[in-house]
Amino acid sequence: MNIQEESTMKQGIKTIQNLYGELERQRAARKDLIADTRSISVNSVGNLSMLTVATNDDKLSYRISEIAHRQIADRLGIPYKYYERMHQENPALLDSNINSWLNTMPEKRMLRTLDGKLRAFLSDRYRRLDNLELVDHVLPVIAAMKGCEIASCDVTETHLYLKVINKTMKTEIVPGDIVQAGFVVSNSEIGLGALKVEPLVYRLVCKNGLISKDLAHKKYHTGRQVEDTDNAYELYSDATLAQDDKAYFMKVQDIVSAAVDETKFMLTVNKLRMAKNLKTGDDPVQTVEVLGDRYVLNKNERASILRHFIMAGEFTQYGLVNAVTRSSQDVADYNRATELERIGGTLLDESVEAVKNRKIIMLPKLETA
C-alpha cells in the first residue's frame, strides 16, 4: 500500500513581510534591563507570579513566563519539580525562597521583557543577538542566492526560524523521489540555544523537511560583562556593541551564503539511499513504540508517525524517517514541528551508523535488504 497525502512543510507566519512586521512590533514593545538581584522581588497571587525591579527612577513589574520561572529556578539551585510544587500549592513559600536567595546571593542579571512579561532571566554576559538584526543581515544574502526561496518562517515565544530551500540543487533518492538542498536559520533571544544555520533536505513528494543538526554552524550568545550598578537600568545597543554585532553578523552572512553545500547535501542523500535498504521488520506498531521511547515522543506524535508509516507502506528506515518528518506537519507548535524535523535527521544518522558499526541501537529488528 502506498498512499500519498497532499501536504506542505509546517507553516508559521505565512509571509516574510508579516514576520518582519512582528519583529518590528516586538522591538518597539520590548525592554531589556540589567539589575542587581537585591533590587528584584517576586510576589505571587495564586499561580500568577510578578517580578518587580527597582530602577533609579521607578519600580517596574512583569508577569513571569514559564521559561523565566525555569531559568530562575536553575540559577537559584531550586529543583524545578519542587519549584513547581511550591508555585502550585504554596506560592508564598516560593516567593520567600526566591526573594531570600536573590538577596543572599547578589549578582547582576539581564532581564528581557516583552508585552508586560518577563520572558528571560539571564547572565549579564548574555549577548543580545536579536531577531530583527539577524533578519536584516540574512535576507539580502538569501535573496542573492540563485534558486533560493523561504519555504517557511515563524517567530515563536522562544525562537525565530527561517527555512530556505534551493530549487537548483536537487537529486533523486530513487527515480521520481526528488529531494532539494536547503538550510534552516534559527535563533533564540531568551537563552534557549545558539544562533544556528543547519542543513535541510526537502523531499518534494510529500514536502517534508529533514534537518541535519550534526552538520550545523553555531554562534553563541556570549559577550562582555556589563558595568557595575546597585539598581536596575535599561539596556540599549551602544555604538561599541553595534560595531561588535556588525562584525558578528557579517560572519553569519558568510555562513548563510555557504549554507547550501553540495558535499553536505550529498552526504545526507547517500545516507537516505542507504536507509532505503534497511528493513524495520514486519511490525510497524512495535517499531514506532520503540522509536517513541527512544526519542520521547508523546501519544499523539506516535499515532501520527504510525499513520504516515503505514500509509506510505515502506517499512524501511527511509520510510520511518519520512514518517517522522511528515508528522511534523500535524503538530500545532512550530518549535516542536522543527524538533521533529531534527529527530528525523538524528534517526537517519543513528540508523546508518548502527549498520556501519554492526550495532542495533534502536529498532527491535534491523535487517539489510
CSV table of C-alpha atoms in Angstrom, one decimal, residues 170-174 177 179 266-278 318 348 352:
chain,number,residue,atom,x,y,z
A,170,LYS,CA,18.4,18.6,-6.3
A,171,THR,CA,18.8,14.9,-6.9
A,172,GLU,CA,16.8,11.7,-6.8
A,173,ILE,CA,16.9,9.1,-4.0
A,174,VAL,CA,15.3,6.7,-6.4
A,177,ASP,CA,11.7,10.7,-5.5
A,179,VAL,CA,15.0,16.0,-2.8
A,266,MET,CA,25.1,14.5,-0.9
A,267,LEU,CA,26.3,13.2,2.4
A,268,THR,CA,22.8,13.2,3.6
A,269,VAL,CA,21.4,12.0,0.3
A,270,ASN,CA,23.7,8.9,0.4
A,271,LYS,CA,22.5,8.2,3.9
A,272,LEU,CA,18.9,8.3,2.7
A,273,ARG,CA,19.7,5.9,-0.1
A,274,MET,CA,21.3,3.6,2.4
A,275,ALA,CA,18.3,3.8,4.7
A,276,LYS,CA,16.0,2.6,1.9
A,277,ASN,CA,17.8,-0.8,2.2
A,278,LEU,CA,17.5,-1.1,6.0
A,318,TYR,CA,13.9,5.6,5.0
A,348,LEU,CA,18.8,8.8,9.9
A,352,VAL,CA,23.1,4.3,9.2
